Amino acid sequence: MHRPPVLHVAALLLLTGFSLTEAVEIKVHDNNNKTCIYAILSVNFTVVYEGNGTMENTTFTLPNSLSSNGSVCGDNKSAPLLKMNFGPGHSLSLNFSHSAGIFRGDVLTFTYNTSDTNLFPGAKNTSVKQVAVDSLMEAAPLNTVYTCRSAKAIASKEVIMVFYDVGLQALVENGTISKNESICKADMSTTMGPLTTWTASTMAPTKPPPPPIPSVGNYTLKNGSETCLLANMGLQLNLTYVEDNQTRLINIDSNSTASGYCGDQDATLVLEDMKTTIIFHFIVEQSKFFLKEVKANISLVVNGSTISLYINNSSLKYWQTSIGSSYMCHKEQRLRVTDQMVINTFNVWIQPFELKSGTFSRAEECSLDDDSILIPIIVGAALAVLIVIVVIAYVIGRRKSYAGYQTL
Ligand SMILES: *[C@@H]1O[C@H](CO)[C@@H](O)[C@H](O)[C@H]1NC(C)=O
Ligand SMILES: *[C@@H]1O[C@H](CO)[C@@H](O)[C@H](O)[C@H]1NC(C)=O
Ligand SMILES: *[C@@H]1O[C@H](CO)[C@@H](O)[C@H](O)[C@H]1NC(C)=O
Ligand SMILES: *[C@@H]1O[C@H](CO)[C@@H](O)[C@H](O)[C@H]1NC(C)=O
Ligand SMILES: *[C@@H]1O[C@H](CO)[C@@H](O)[C@H](O)[C@H]1NC(C)=O
Ligand SMILES: *[C@@H]1O[C@H](CO)[C@@H](O)[C@H](O)[C@H]1NC(C)=O
Ligand SMILES: *[C@@H]1O[C@H](CO)[C@@H](O)[C@H](O)[C@H]1NC(C)=O
Ligand SMILES: *[C@@H]1O[C@H](CO)[C@@H](O)[C@H](O)[C@H]1NC(C)=O
Ligand SMILES: *[C@@H]1O[C@H](CO)[C@@H](O)[C@H](O)[C@H]1NC(C)=O
Ligand SMILES: *[C@@H]1O[C@H](CO)[C@@H](O)[C@H](O)[C@H]1NC(C)=O
Ligand SMILES: *[C@@H]1O[C@H](CO)[C@@H](O)[C@H](O)[C@H]1NC(C)=O
Ligand SMILES: *[C@@H]1O[C@H](CO)[C@@H](O)[C@H](O)[C@H]1NC(C)=O
C-alpha cells in the first residue's frame, strides 16, 4: 500500500470519523465575512489548583459555547491567531506562523480564571493564570486542513490538556475550507501500522506471539537548561479490551518523546509514541514521592476498526521513595492501573525530584530486588548468631571449670 507522505485527498465527507457531538467547531470570519480560520477540536483539561489547605484538581472539556472574539485572520504582516473564549475569562488560543507555502501552530496559550466557582470550586488564591506551550500542530501545506484524530497530551505546570479529533486550517483562501487533509504523523501510524497485525490475529485462531521484553528508554525532562527528571525504564502495557475480552501486550517504544513538567511538589512525565500517550504524575507527601496518577490513551485496532482506549487512575501509590533519592527496580513489576490496564515495568530507575547536577541520587531499591541481598544477609546473621552462641558456650564452659577448681 502506498500513501503520499503528507497530503491526503479526503473522502467524500470532510473530516469523517470525528465525534461531532463532542468536537467544537469554529470559523473565524474576515471583514468580508469570509472564513479565514477553521478549527474543529476536542480538548480535555485537567487543572490542579490550590483549595482550602489542599491541592484540588478539576477536569472539564472545551465547551461548545465559545466566542472567537480576539481572533486575527492574519496576512503577510501579522500572524493568524485563533482565540476561543469561554466562561468568565477562560480562553484557549493558538497563533500560527507561515512561510514558503506551509503553516504551523506556534504558541498555544491557555488562560483560566480560578474565580470561576463552577470549574474551580473552593479555589483559594483566585486569579487569572496562563500557561503557554509550543507547537500543537506539525507543519502543513497552505490550503489544506491539518488533521489529527489521535490524542495528544500537553502537560505544563498545573495543566494537562489532551487534544483529539483536531482539524485546523489557517489562512483559508477565498473563504473555502479545503477538502485536502494533511494527516498528522500519529494518525498515519495508527491507521497503517497495527491494522495488519491485529486483523491477522483476529482471523488466525492462534494468538500472536508475545512481544519481546521492552527495551529501556532513557527519558529526560529539563527545566531551562537543568535536568529535573530522569526516568530509565522499559514499559509494556497489558490491556484487556472488554468488548472482546482479549488481553494484548503492547511495548512502549523506547524512542517515545518525553515532555512534561517539574515542580517542587509534583511532576508530570508524558511519553508519546505512535500509538500511545501515557502520563505519569508524581507527587510529594511527607518527604516521600510516589507515582500517584497514570493516564493513558491508546489506539487499538479491534476487528479492523481503530478504537481509542482512555485509562485513568489518580489514586495510585507506587514507587514510594524518600525525597532526595532515586527509585530503582530491576525486576519486572506489574502495576495495576485499572481492570483494563496493567503496566509491566522493567529495569526502572527514576527520579522526579531534587536531582543534583542532573544525575541520579542514591537509589532506594524495590523490595523485589532486595531478595538477592536478603539471602547473604540472612546467612550472615545466622553465622553471627552461631558465633555468639559458641562464645557464650565457651565462657560458660570456662566459668564452670573455674567454679569446679574453686570447690576443690
Ligand atoms: C456572514 O455570513 C453568514 C452566513 O454565512 C450570515 O448568517 C451572517 O449574517 C453574515 N454576517 C455579516 C455581518 O454579513
Ligand atoms: C475526554 O473526556 C471525556 C469525558 O470526560 C471522556 O469520555 C473521553 O474519553 C476523554 N478523552 C480523552 C482523549 O481524554
Ligand atoms: C477551610 O478549612 C477550615 C478547616 O479545615 C475551615 O474551618 C474553614 O471554614 C474552611 N474555609 C472555607 C472557606 O471553606
Ligand atoms: C484529583 O481529585 C480526585 C477527587 O477529588 C482525587 O481523588 C485525586 O487524588 C486527585 N488527584 C490529584 C493528582 O490530586
Ligand atoms: C466581542 O468583543 C466586542 C468588542 O470588543 C464586544 O462588543 C462583543 O460583545 C464581544 N462578543 C462576545 C461574544 O464576547
Ligand atoms: C502577500 O504576499 C503575496 C506574495 O508573497 C501577495 O501575492 C499577496 O498579495 C500579499 N497579500 C497581502 C494581503 O499583502
Ligand atoms: C473571573 O471570574 C469572576 C467570577 O466569575 C469574574 O467576576 C471576573 O470578571 C473574571 N475575570 C476575568 C478577567 O474575566
Ligand atoms: C505567537 O505568540 C507568542 C506569544 O504570545 C509570540 O511570542 C510569538 O512570536 C507569536 N508567533 C507569531 C508567529 O507571531
Ligand atoms: C481563490 O480564488 C482565485 C480567484 O478566483 C482562484 O484563482 C483560486 O484558485 C481560488 N483558490 C481556492 C483555494 O479556491
Ligand atoms: C540508559 O541509561 C542506562 C543507565 O541507567 C545506560 O546503561 C544505557 O546505556 C542508557 N541507554 C541509552 C540508549 O542511552
Ligand atoms: C496480562 O493480563 C492477564 C489478565 O490480567 C494475565 O492473565 C496475564 O498473565 C498478563 N500477562 C502479562 C505478560 O503480564
Ligand atoms: C530509535 O531511534 C534510533 C535513531 O533514531 C534508531 O536507531 C533506533 O532503531 C530506534 N529504536 C526503536 C526501538 O525504534
PDB file of C-alpha atoms in Angstrom, residues 15 18 23-28 35-42 82 84 94 96 145-146 165-170 172 177:
ATOM      1  CA  LEU A  15     -13.293  15.159   8.278  1.00  0.00           C
ATOM      2  CA  PHE A  18     -14.797  12.895  14.209  1.00  0.00           C
ATOM      3  CA  ALA A  23     -15.954  18.276  18.995  1.00  0.00           C
ATOM      4  CA  VAL A  24     -16.114  22.053  18.949  1.00  0.00           C
ATOM      5  CA  GLU A  25     -16.211  23.722  15.534  1.00  0.00           C
ATOM      6  CA  ILE A  26     -15.130  27.327  14.983  1.00  0.00           C
ATOM      7  CA  LYS A  27     -14.969  29.532  11.912  1.00  0.00           C
ATOM      8  CA  VAL A  28     -13.255  32.892  12.157  1.00  0.00           C
ATOM      9  CA  THR A  35     -13.958  32.176   6.715  1.00  0.00           C
ATOM     10  CA  CYS A  36     -10.246  32.786   7.286  1.00  0.00           C
ATOM     11  CA  ILE A  37      -9.502  30.291  10.088  1.00  0.00           C
ATOM     12  CA  TYR A  38     -11.257  26.983  10.505  1.00  0.00           C
ATOM     13  CA  ALA A  39     -10.934  24.758  13.559  1.00  0.00           C
ATOM     14  CA  ILE A  40     -12.584  21.672  14.893  1.00  0.00           C
ATOM     15  CA  LEU A  41     -11.256  20.118  18.079  1.00  0.00           C
ATOM     16  CA  SER A  42     -11.913  18.358  21.372  1.00  0.00           C
ATOM     17  CA  LEU A  82      -7.288  31.642  16.827  1.00  0.00           C
ATOM     18  CA  MET A  84     -11.529  30.628  21.819  1.00  0.00           C
ATOM     19  CA  LEU A  94      -3.141  29.378  19.191  1.00  0.00           C
ATOM     20  CA  PHE A  96       0.217  30.319  13.565  1.00  0.00           C
ATOM     21  CA  VAL A 145      -6.723  21.127   6.706  1.00  0.00           C
ATOM     22  CA  TYR A 146      -4.282  19.733   9.236  1.00  0.00           C
ATOM     23  CA  ASP A 165     -10.136  14.954  16.818  1.00  0.00           C
ATOM     24  CA  VAL A 166      -8.303  18.099  15.757  1.00  0.00           C
ATOM     25  CA  GLY A 167      -8.727  19.814  12.384  1.00  0.00           C
ATOM     26  CA  LEU A 168      -7.094  23.194  11.716  1.00  0.00           C
ATOM     27  CA  GLN A 169      -6.744  25.476   8.753  1.00  0.00           C
ATOM     28  CA  ALA A 170      -5.335  28.981   8.963  1.00  0.00           C
ATOM     29  CA  VAL A 172      -8.207  29.842   4.382  1.00  0.00           C
ATOM     30  CA  ILE A 177     -12.327  25.361   3.666  1.00  0.00           C
TER      31      ILE A 177
END
